[in-house]
């Protein structure tokens, strides 16, 4: 009886996750659309004011319905992202709790947390770590821009990043082969790895995430698919093969590879 209820709960979690995903995608499209309309209206207003000095006064005589529409266009791009954030929070907390409870009922193996409030706390901690990671990436990006600026300023500039070498080990400079920056115009070593682009796009397709994904969406998609195709939960003949493919895709979509693809192919 427990296993039967666990399978029902697992299916319900999948359904709830799908509903949340549809709502999140819909809100993303809505926010982007209204953001574009708002930018267009701002441009029209600026051009109109520079051409007709009485335009601001004439706007006061617009019908109430038009003002309602303008208000919605202005508000949705501001409140929309906050609502999307709430949807992401609900999606993570509710579905993760349901998946873990289902797994416990089916296999008897206790995973995750007992209380749903613990998932809420974990989500908050993960979000804070993600903000810190983005801040660190932004700092590294600015540092790299500074190095590029000095290369442009001084011409054939060579920079050695000692972080790529063990302390006291500088033997790697022989013959000009070293990590870090090469001669001006050389770029980063290993950027255009053979087959990297194809492997990345295949991995994102396996997990069902966009090419411009982030590590949060990758982890969420992996957890859902891994539980869906886990051999203990899915008795389809090809479940084990799909489970292995999902694991391989998840291992490949590291933060480093995601950043690498965005920097070179987007």
PDB file of C-alpha atoms in Angstrom:
ATOM      1  CA  UNK A   1       0.000   0.000   0.000  1.00  0.00           C
ATOM      2  CA  UNK A   2       2.859   2.373   0.824  1.00  0.00           C
ATOM      3  CA  UNK A   3       4.507   1.737  -2.552  1.00  0.00           C
ATOM      4  CA  UNK A   4       1.227   2.387  -4.353  1.00  0.00           C
ATOM      5  CA  UNK A   5       0.742   5.692  -2.541  1.00  0.00           C
ATOM      6  CA  UNK A   6       4.403   6.544  -3.177  1.00  0.00           C
ATOM      7  CA  UNK A   7       3.963   6.069  -6.928  1.00  0.00           C
ATOM      8  CA  UNK A   8       0.826   8.219  -6.820  1.00  0.00           C
ATOM      9  CA  UNK A   9       2.726  10.920  -4.927  1.00  0.00           C
ATOM     10  CA  UNK A  10       5.588  10.704  -7.439  1.00  0.00           C
ATOM     11  CA  UNK A  11       3.178  11.203 -10.343  1.00  0.00           C
ATOM     12  CA  UNK A  12       1.484  14.072  -8.529  1.00  0.00           C
ATOM     13  CA  UNK A  13       4.874  15.739  -7.958  1.00  0.00           C
ATOM     14  CA  UNK A  14       5.629  15.456 -11.681  1.00  0.00           C
ATOM     15  CA  UNK A  15       2.258  17.034 -12.505  1.00  0.00           C
ATOM     16  CA  UNK A  16       2.761  19.868 -10.012  1.00  0.00           C
ATOM     17  CA  UNK A  17       6.276  20.485 -11.337  1.00  0.00           C
ATOM     18  CA  UNK A  18       4.946  20.645 -14.899  1.00  0.00           C
ATOM     19  CA  UNK A  19       2.267  23.165 -13.894  1.00  0.00           C
ATOM     20  CA  UNK A  20       4.855  25.340 -12.152  1.00  0.00           C
ATOM     21  CA  UNK A  21       7.168  25.145 -15.188  1.00  0.00           C
ATOM     22  CA  UNK A  22       4.361  26.216 -17.530  1.00  0.00           C
ATOM     23  CA  UNK A  23       3.469  29.144 -15.263  1.00  0.00           C
ATOM     24  CA  UNK A  24       7.120  30.222 -14.978  1.00  0.00           C
ATOM     25  CA  UNK A  25       7.637  30.078 -18.760  1.00  0.00           C
ATOM     26  CA  UNK A  26       4.370  31.956 -19.345  1.00  0.00           C
ATOM     27  CA  UNK A  27       5.353  34.691 -16.893  1.00  0.00           C
ATOM     28  CA  UNK A  28       8.813  34.978 -18.471  1.00  0.00           C
ATOM     29  CA  UNK A  29       7.224  35.511 -21.892  1.00  0.00           C
ATOM     30  CA  UNK A  30       4.710  37.968 -20.433  1.00  0.00           C
ATOM     31  CA  UNK A  31       7.385  40.011 -18.671  1.00  0.00           C
ATOM     32  CA  UNK A  32       9.610  40.116 -21.767  1.00  0.00           C
ATOM     33  CA  UNK A  33       6.662  41.161 -23.955  1.00  0.00           C
ATOM     34  CA  UNK A  34       5.507  43.945 -21.657  1.00  0.00           C
ATOM     35  CA  UNK A  35       9.103  45.086 -21.113  1.00  0.00           C
ATOM     36  CA  UNK A  36       9.401  45.537 -24.879  1.00  0.00           C
ATOM     37  CA  UNK A  37       6.089  47.405 -25.041  1.00  0.00           C
ATOM     38  CA  UNK A  38       7.146  49.641 -22.133  1.00  0.00           C
ATOM     39  CA  UNK A  39      10.435  50.496 -23.857  1.00  0.00           C
ATOM     40  CA  UNK A  40       8.579  51.298 -27.075  1.00  0.00           C
ATOM     41  CA  UNK A  41       6.082  53.538 -25.252  1.00  0.00           C
ATOM     42  CA  UNK A  42       8.932  55.352 -23.516  1.00  0.00           C
ATOM     43  CA  UNK A  43      10.588  55.993 -26.876  1.00  0.00           C
ATOM     44  CA  UNK A  44       7.331  57.220 -28.420  1.00  0.00           C
ATOM     45  CA  UNK A  45       6.715  59.482 -25.427  1.00  0.00           C
ATOM     46  CA  UNK A  46      10.205  61.001 -25.631  1.00  0.00           C
ATOM     47  CA  UNK A  47       9.904  61.621 -29.369  1.00  0.00           C
ATOM     48  CA  UNK A  48       6.383  62.996 -28.940  1.00  0.00           C
ATOM     49  CA  UNK A  49       7.408  65.392 -26.173  1.00  0.00           C
ATOM     50  CA  UNK A  50      10.304  66.695 -28.239  1.00  0.00           C
ATOM     51  CA  UNK A  51       7.952  67.262 -31.208  1.00  0.00           C
ATOM     52  CA  UNK A  52       4.725  68.374 -29.505  1.00  0.00           C
ATOM     53  CA  UNK A  53       5.305  70.383 -26.340  1.00  0.00           C
ATOM     54  CA  UNK A  54       1.631  70.008 -25.349  1.00  0.00           C
ATOM     55  CA  UNK A  55       1.703  66.186 -25.491  1.00  0.00           C
ATOM     56  CA  UNK A  56       1.949  65.658 -21.672  1.00  0.00           C
ATOM     57  CA  UNK A  57      -1.154  67.803 -21.216  1.00  0.00           C
ATOM     58  CA  UNK A  58      -3.060  65.946 -23.946  1.00  0.00           C
ATOM     59  CA  UNK A  59      -2.316  62.621 -22.249  1.00  0.00           C
ATOM     60  CA  UNK A  60      -4.492  63.689 -19.311  1.00  0.00           C
ATOM     61  CA  UNK A  61      -7.547  63.450 -21.566  1.00  0.00           C
ATOM     62  CA  UNK A  62      -6.994  59.813 -22.483  1.00  0.00           C
ATOM     63  CA  UNK A  63      -9.868  57.421 -21.619  1.00  0.00           C
ATOM     64  CA  UNK A  64      -9.693  55.556 -18.315  1.00  0.00           C
ATOM     65  CA  UNK A  65      -9.308  52.179 -20.088  1.00  0.00           C
ATOM     66  CA  UNK A  66      -6.177  53.426 -21.836  1.00  0.00           C
ATOM     67  CA  UNK A  67      -4.706  54.508 -18.496  1.00  0.00           C
ATOM     68  CA  UNK A  68      -5.508  51.085 -17.041  1.00  0.00           C
ATOM     69  CA  UNK A  69      -3.656  49.451 -19.925  1.00  0.00           C
ATOM     70  CA  UNK A  70      -0.665  51.779 -19.466  1.00  0.00           C
ATOM     71  CA  UNK A  71      -0.637  51.002 -15.745  1.00  0.00           C
ATOM     72  CA  UNK A  72      -0.550  47.247 -16.426  1.00  0.00           C
ATOM     73  CA  UNK A  73       2.229  47.686 -18.996  1.00  0.00           C
ATOM     74  CA  UNK A  74       4.301  49.619 -16.456  1.00  0.00           C
ATOM     75  CA  UNK A  75       3.625  47.337 -13.477  1.00  0.00           C
ATOM     76  CA  UNK A  76       4.061  43.830 -14.958  1.00  0.00           C
ATOM     77  CA  UNK A  77       7.793  44.239 -15.802  1.00  0.00           C
ATOM     78  CA  UNK A  78       8.353  45.344 -12.188  1.00  0.00           C
ATOM     79  CA  UNK A  79       6.206  42.826 -10.307  1.00  0.00           C
ATOM     80  CA  UNK A  80       6.556  39.971 -12.809  1.00  0.00           C
ATOM     81  CA  UNK A  81      10.117  38.942 -11.800  1.00  0.00           C
ATOM     82  CA  UNK A  82       9.068  38.902  -8.135  1.00  0.00           C
ATOM     83  CA  UNK A  83       6.148  36.611  -8.969  1.00  0.00           C
ATOM     84  CA  UNK A  84       8.462  34.365 -11.002  1.00  0.00           C
ATOM     85  CA  UNK A  85      10.782  34.167  -8.012  1.00  0.00           C
ATOM     86  CA  UNK A  86       7.848  33.058  -5.832  1.00  0.00           C
ATOM     87  CA  UNK A  87       6.893  30.416  -8.401  1.00  0.00           C
ATOM     88  CA  UNK A  88      10.463  29.081  -8.474  1.00  0.00           C
ATOM     89  CA  UNK A  89      10.443  28.904  -4.697  1.00  0.00           C
ATOM     90  CA  UNK A  90       7.144  27.039  -4.596  1.00  0.00           C
ATOM     91  CA  UNK A  91       8.246  24.697  -7.362  1.00  0.00           C
ATOM     92  CA  UNK A  92      11.431  23.721  -5.560  1.00  0.00           C
ATOM     93  CA  UNK A  93      10.039  23.387  -2.042  1.00  0.00           C
ATOM     94  CA  UNK A  94       6.835  21.536  -2.909  1.00  0.00           C
ATOM     95  CA  UNK A  95       8.103  19.179  -5.610  1.00  0.00           C
ATOM     96  CA  UNK A  96      11.335  18.284  -3.819  1.00  0.00           C
ATOM     97  CA  UNK A  97       9.425  17.408  -0.659  1.00  0.00           C
ATOM     98  CA  UNK A  98       6.910  15.307  -2.623  1.00  0.00           C
ATOM     99  CA  UNK A  99       9.629  13.506  -4.614  1.00  0.00           C
ATOM    100  CA  UNK A 100      11.607  12.634  -1.488  1.00  0.00           C
ATOM    101  CA  UNK A 101       8.515  11.430   0.356  1.00  0.00           C
ATOM    102  CA  UNK A 102       7.548   9.309  -2.648  1.00  0.00           C
ATOM    103  CA  UNK A 103      11.033   7.832  -2.788  1.00  0.00           C
ATOM    104  CA  UNK A 104      10.834   6.948   0.921  1.00  0.00           C
ATOM    105  CA  UNK A 105       7.459   5.239   0.517  1.00  0.00           C
ATOM    106  CA  UNK A 106       8.622   3.228  -2.502  1.00  0.00           C
ATOM    107  CA  UNK A 107      12.133   2.220  -1.480  1.00  0.00           C
ATOM    108  CA  UNK A 108      12.093   2.700   2.277  1.00  0.00           C
ATOM    109  CA  UNK A 109      15.234   4.832   1.970  1.00  0.00           C
ATOM    110  CA  UNK A 110      14.882   8.144   3.763  1.00  0.00           C
ATOM    111  CA  UNK A 111      16.319  11.047   1.796  1.00  0.00           C
ATOM    112  CA  UNK A 112      16.009  14.779   2.110  1.00  0.00           C
ATOM    113  CA  UNK A 113      14.242  16.387   5.059  1.00  0.00           C
ATOM    114  CA  UNK A 114      11.270  15.407   7.166  1.00  0.00           C
ATOM    115  CA  UNK A 115       9.601  18.835   7.335  1.00  0.00           C
ATOM    116  CA  UNK A 116       8.734  20.979   4.343  1.00  0.00           C
ATOM    117  CA  UNK A 117      10.061  24.047   6.198  1.00  0.00           C
ATOM    118  CA  UNK A 118      13.565  22.539   5.976  1.00  0.00           C
ATOM    119  CA  UNK A 119      13.309  22.589   2.175  1.00  0.00           C
ATOM    120  CA  UNK A 120      12.388  26.256   2.398  1.00  0.00           C
ATOM    121  CA  UNK A 121      15.514  26.953   4.436  1.00  0.00           C
ATOM    122  CA  UNK A 122      17.675  24.951   2.015  1.00  0.00           C
ATOM    123  CA  UNK A 123      16.264  26.930  -0.920  1.00  0.00           C
ATOM    124  CA  UNK A 124      17.116  30.197   0.855  1.00  0.00           C
ATOM    125  CA  UNK A 125      20.670  29.022   1.555  1.00  0.00           C
ATOM    126  CA  UNK A 126      21.150  27.825  -2.037  1.00  0.00           C
ATOM    127  CA  UNK A 127      19.914  31.154  -3.387  1.00  0.00           C
ATOM    128  CA  UNK A 128      22.320  33.042  -1.150  1.00  0.00           C
ATOM    129  CA  UNK A 129      25.205  30.867  -2.333  1.00  0.00           C
ATOM    130  CA  UNK A 130      24.149  31.466  -5.932  1.00  0.00           C
ATOM    131  CA  UNK A 131      24.172  35.239  -5.372  1.00  0.00           C
ATOM    132  CA  UNK A 132      27.645  34.995  -3.870  1.00  0.00           C
ATOM    133  CA  UNK A 133      28.836  32.894  -6.811  1.00  0.00           C
ATOM    134  CA  UNK A 134      27.471  35.431  -9.297  1.00  0.00           C
ATOM    135  CA  UNK A 135      29.171  38.249  -7.381  1.00  0.00           C
ATOM    136  CA  UNK A 136      32.470  36.345  -7.531  1.00  0.00           C
ATOM    137  CA  UNK A 137      32.032  35.716 -11.264  1.00  0.00           C
ATOM    138  CA  UNK A 138      31.331  39.409 -11.820  1.00  0.00           C
ATOM    139  CA  UNK A 139      34.506  40.292  -9.921  1.00  0.00           C
ATOM    140  CA  UNK A 140      36.516  37.842 -12.043  1.00  0.00           C
ATOM    141  CA  UNK A 141      34.963  39.237 -15.218  1.00  0.00           C
ATOM    142  CA  UNK A 142      35.973  42.761 -14.264  1.00  0.00           C
ATOM    143  CA  UNK A 143      39.474  41.557 -13.463  1.00  0.00           C
ATOM    144  CA  UNK A 144      39.730  39.907 -16.877  1.00  0.00           C
ATOM    145  CA  UNK A 145      38.516  43.129 -18.508  1.00  0.00           C
ATOM    146  CA  UNK A 146      41.262  44.977 -16.678  1.00  0.00           C
ATOM    147  CA  UNK A 147      43.871  42.527 -17.998  1.00  0.00           C
ATOM    148  CA  UNK A 148      42.464  42.934 -21.529  1.00  0.00           C
ATOM    149  CA  UNK A 149      42.670  46.707 -21.136  1.00  0.00           C
ATOM    150  CA  UNK A 150      46.367  46.524 -20.249  1.00  0.00           C
ATOM    151  CA  UNK A 151      46.999  44.184 -23.185  1.00  0.00           C
ATOM    152  CA  UNK A 152      45.388  46.683 -25.535  1.00  0.00           C
ATOM    153  CA  UNK A 153      47.272  49.524 -23.885  1.00  0.00           C
ATOM    154  CA  UNK A 154      50.763  48.002 -23.936  1.00  0.00           C
ATOM    155  CA  UNK A 155      50.547  45.900 -27.080  1.00  0.00           C
ATOM    156  CA  UNK A 156      52.335  42.554 -27.017  1.00  0.00           C
ATOM    157  CA  UNK A 157      51.759  42.057 -23.318  1.00  0.00           C
ATOM    158  CA  UNK A 158      52.399  38.741 -21.598  1.00  0.00           C
ATOM    159  CA  UNK A 159      50.712  37.908 -18.334  1.00  0.00           C
ATOM    160  CA  UNK A 160      51.520  34.881 -16.195  1.00  0.00           C
ATOM    161  CA  UNK A 161      48.884  33.688 -13.773  1.00  0.00           C
ATOM    162  CA  UNK A 162      50.807  32.032 -10.963  1.00  0.00           C
ATOM    163  CA  UNK A 163      47.610  30.417  -9.709  1.00  0.00           C
ATOM    164  CA  UNK A 164      47.983  27.880 -12.529  1.00  0.00           C
ATOM    165  CA  UNK A 165      51.279  26.621 -11.032  1.00  0.00           C
ATOM    166  CA  UNK A 166      52.148  24.892  -7.810  1.00  0.00           C
ATOM    167  CA  UNK A 167      53.930  27.080  -5.296  1.00  0.00           C
ATOM    168  CA  UNK A 168      57.604  27.211  -6.219  1.00  0.00           C
ATOM    169  CA  UNK A 169      57.043  25.304  -9.470  1.00  0.00           C
ATOM    170  CA  UNK A 170      57.878  27.574 -12.413  1.00  0.00           C
ATOM    171  CA  UNK A 171      59.322  24.940 -14.698  1.00  0.00           C
ATOM    172  CA  UNK A 172      56.295  25.118 -16.956  1.00  0.00           C
ATOM    173  CA  UNK A 173      57.578  28.222 -18.714  1.00  0.00           C
ATOM    174  CA  UNK A 174      60.028  26.314 -20.918  1.00  0.00           C
ATOM    175  CA  UNK A 175      59.541  26.807 -24.624  1.00  0.00           C
ATOM    176  CA  UNK A 176      56.770  29.334 -24.044  1.00  0.00           C
ATOM    177  CA  UNK A 177      54.212  26.674 -23.064  1.00  0.00           C
ATOM    178  CA  UNK A 178      52.296  27.844 -20.028  1.00  0.00           C
ATOM    179  CA  UNK A 179      48.773  28.325 -18.708  1.00  0.00           C
ATOM    180  CA  UNK A 180      47.025  31.670 -18.335  1.00  0.00           C
ATOM    181  CA  UNK A 181      47.351  34.434 -20.901  1.00  0.00           C
ATOM    182  CA  UNK A 182      49.478  33.820 -23.947  1.00  0.00           C
ATOM    183  CA  UNK A 183      50.874  36.490 -26.276  1.00  0.00           C
ATOM    184  CA  UNK A 184      48.504  39.254 -27.219  1.00  0.00           C
ATOM    185  CA  UNK A 185      45.702  37.899 -29.397  1.00  0.00           C
ATOM    186  CA  UNK A 186      46.301  34.317 -28.317  1.00  0.00           C
ATOM    187  CA  UNK A 187      43.258  34.128 -26.030  1.00  0.00           C
ATOM    188  CA  UNK A 188      42.589  31.373 -23.532  1.00  0.00           C
ATOM    189  CA  UNK A 189      43.977  27.922 -24.059  1.00  0.00           C
ATOM    190  CA  UNK A 190      41.432  25.197 -24.650  1.00  0.00           C
ATOM    191  CA  UNK A 191      38.459  27.454 -25.466  1.00  0.00           C
ATOM    192  CA  UNK A 192      37.631  25.761 -28.752  1.00  0.00           C
ATOM    193  CA  UNK A 193      37.790  22.164 -27.554  1.00  0.00           C
ATOM    194  CA  UNK A 194      36.927  19.731 -30.315  1.00  0.00           C
ATOM    195  CA  UNK A 195      33.303  18.641 -29.950  1.00  0.00           C
ATOM    196  CA  UNK A 196      32.618  20.770 -26.871  1.00  0.00           C
ATOM    197  CA  UNK A 197      29.764  22.712 -28.502  1.00  0.00           C
ATOM    198  CA  UNK A 198      28.047  19.550 -29.718  1.00  0.00           C
ATOM    199  CA  UNK A 199      28.452  17.797 -26.350  1.00  0.00           C
ATOM    200  CA  UNK A 200      27.092  20.815 -24.491  1.00  0.00           C
ATOM    201  CA  UNK A 201      24.024  21.159 -26.735  1.00  0.00           C
ATOM    202  CA  UNK A 202      23.365  17.414 -26.537  1.00  0.00           C
ATOM    203  CA  UNK A 203      23.585  17.521 -22.722  1.00  0.00           C
ATOM    204  CA  UNK A 204      21.151  20.453 -22.440  1.00  0.00           C
ATOM    205  CA  UNK A 205      18.765  18.624 -24.768  1.00  0.00           C
ATOM    206  CA  UNK A 206      18.922  15.502 -22.578  1.00  0.00           C
ATOM    207  CA  UNK A 207      17.986  17.497 -19.472  1.00  0.00           C
ATOM    208  CA  UNK A 208      15.468  19.687 -21.300  1.00  0.00           C
ATOM    209  CA  UNK A 209      17.091  22.989 -20.329  1.00  0.00           C
ATOM    210  CA  UNK A 210      17.842  25.973 -22.632  1.00  0.00           C
ATOM    211  CA  UNK A 211      21.328  26.674 -23.994  1.00  0.00           C
ATOM    212  CA  UNK A 212      21.602  29.765 -21.757  1.00  0.00           C
ATOM    213  CA  UNK A 213      20.705  27.755 -18.659  1.00  0.00           C
ATOM    214  CA  UNK A 214      22.179  28.212 -15.195  1.00  0.00           C
ATOM    215  CA  UNK A 215      23.359  25.697 -12.631  1.00  0.00           C
ATOM    216  CA  UNK A 216      20.115  25.990 -10.612  1.00  0.00           C
ATOM    217  CA  UNK A 217      17.922  24.922 -13.551  1.00  0.00           C
ATOM    218  CA  UNK A 218      20.366  22.138 -14.393  1.00  0.00           C
ATOM    219  CA  UNK A 219      20.197  20.728 -10.861  1.00  0.00           C
ATOM    220  CA  UNK A 220      16.412  20.979 -10.727  1.00  0.00           C
ATOM    221  CA  UNK A 221      15.941  19.303 -14.118  1.00  0.00           C
ATOM    222  CA  UNK A 222      18.413  16.556 -13.191  1.00  0.00           C
ATOM    223  CA  UNK A 223      16.699  15.725  -9.922  1.00  0.00           C
ATOM    224  CA  UNK A 224      13.305  15.436 -11.609  1.00  0.00           C
ATOM    225  CA  UNK A 225      14.535  13.293 -14.502  1.00  0.00           C
ATOM    226  CA  UNK A 226      16.761  11.145 -12.287  1.00  0.00           C
ATOM    227  CA  UNK A 227      13.825  10.284 -10.084  1.00  0.00           C
ATOM    228  CA  UNK A 228      11.588   9.727 -13.101  1.00  0.00           C
ATOM    229  CA  UNK A 229      13.967   7.248 -14.777  1.00  0.00           C
ATOM    230  CA  UNK A 230      15.569   5.700 -11.703  1.00  0.00           C
ATOM    231  CA  UNK A 231      15.558   1.899 -12.273  1.00  0.00           C
ATOM    232  CA  UNK A 232      13.953   1.352  -8.865  1.00  0.00           C
ATOM    233  CA  UNK A 233      11.049   3.641  -9.794  1.00  0.00           C
ATOM    234  CA  UNK A 234      10.742   3.123 -13.538  1.00  0.00           C
ATOM    235  CA  UNK A 235      10.355  -0.405 -14.890  1.00  0.00           C
ATOM    236  CA  UNK A 236      10.518   0.516 -18.593  1.00  0.00           C
ATOM    237  CA  UNK A 237      13.166  -1.478 -20.531  1.00  0.00           C
ATOM    238  CA  UNK A 238      15.192   1.603 -21.491  1.00  0.00           C
ATOM    239  CA  UNK A 239      14.940   3.334 -18.089  1.00  0.00           C
ATOM    240  CA  UNK A 240      18.438   2.288 -17.024  1.00  0.00           C
ATOM    241  CA  UNK A 241      19.974   3.603 -20.254  1.00  0.00           C
ATOM    242  CA  UNK A 242      18.116   6.913 -19.985  1.00  0.00           C
ATOM    243  CA  UNK A 243      19.143   7.199 -16.328  1.00  0.00           C
ATOM    244  CA  UNK A 244      22.804   6.824 -17.322  1.00  0.00           C
ATOM    245  CA  UNK A 245      22.441   9.410 -20.110  1.00  0.00           C
ATOM    246  CA  UNK A 246      20.889  11.867 -17.647  1.00  0.00           C
ATOM    247  CA  UNK A 247      23.776  11.346 -15.218  1.00  0.00           C
ATOM    248  CA  UNK A 248      26.337  11.875 -17.986  1.00  0.00           C
ATOM    249  CA  UNK A 249      24.608  15.082 -19.107  1.00  0.00           C
ATOM    250  CA  UNK A 250      24.473  16.408 -15.544  1.00  0.00           C
ATOM    251  CA  UNK A 251      28.160  15.717 -14.935  1.00  0.00           C
ATOM    252  CA  UNK A 252      29.087  17.548 -18.143  1.00  0.00           C
ATOM    253  CA  UNK A 253      26.948  20.637 -17.409  1.00  0.00           C
ATOM    254  CA  UNK A 254      29.184  22.009 -14.688  1.00  0.00           C
ATOM    255  CA  UNK A 255      29.327  25.717 -13.829  1.00  0.00           C
ATOM    256  CA  UNK A 256      32.632  25.959 -15.675  1.00  0.00           C
ATOM    257  CA  UNK A 257      31.256  24.425 -18.892  1.00  0.00           C
ATOM    258  CA  UNK A 258      28.082  26.532 -18.750  1.00  0.00           C
ATOM    259  CA  UNK A 259      30.154  29.705 -18.425  1.00  0.00           C
ATOM    260  CA  UNK A 260      32.507  28.520 -21.163  1.00  0.00           C
ATOM    261  CA  UNK A 261      29.646  27.942 -23.617  1.00  0.00           C
ATOM    262  CA  UNK A 262      28.011  31.298 -22.859  1.00  0.00           C
ATOM    263  CA  UNK A 263      31.292  33.172 -23.312  1.00  0.00           C
ATOM    264  CA  UNK A 264      32.108  31.545 -26.650  1.00  0.00           C
ATOM    265  CA  UNK A 265      28.869  30.572 -28.401  1.00  0.00           C
ATOM    266  CA  UNK A 266      26.080  32.900 -27.190  1.00  0.00           C
TER     267      UNK A 266
END
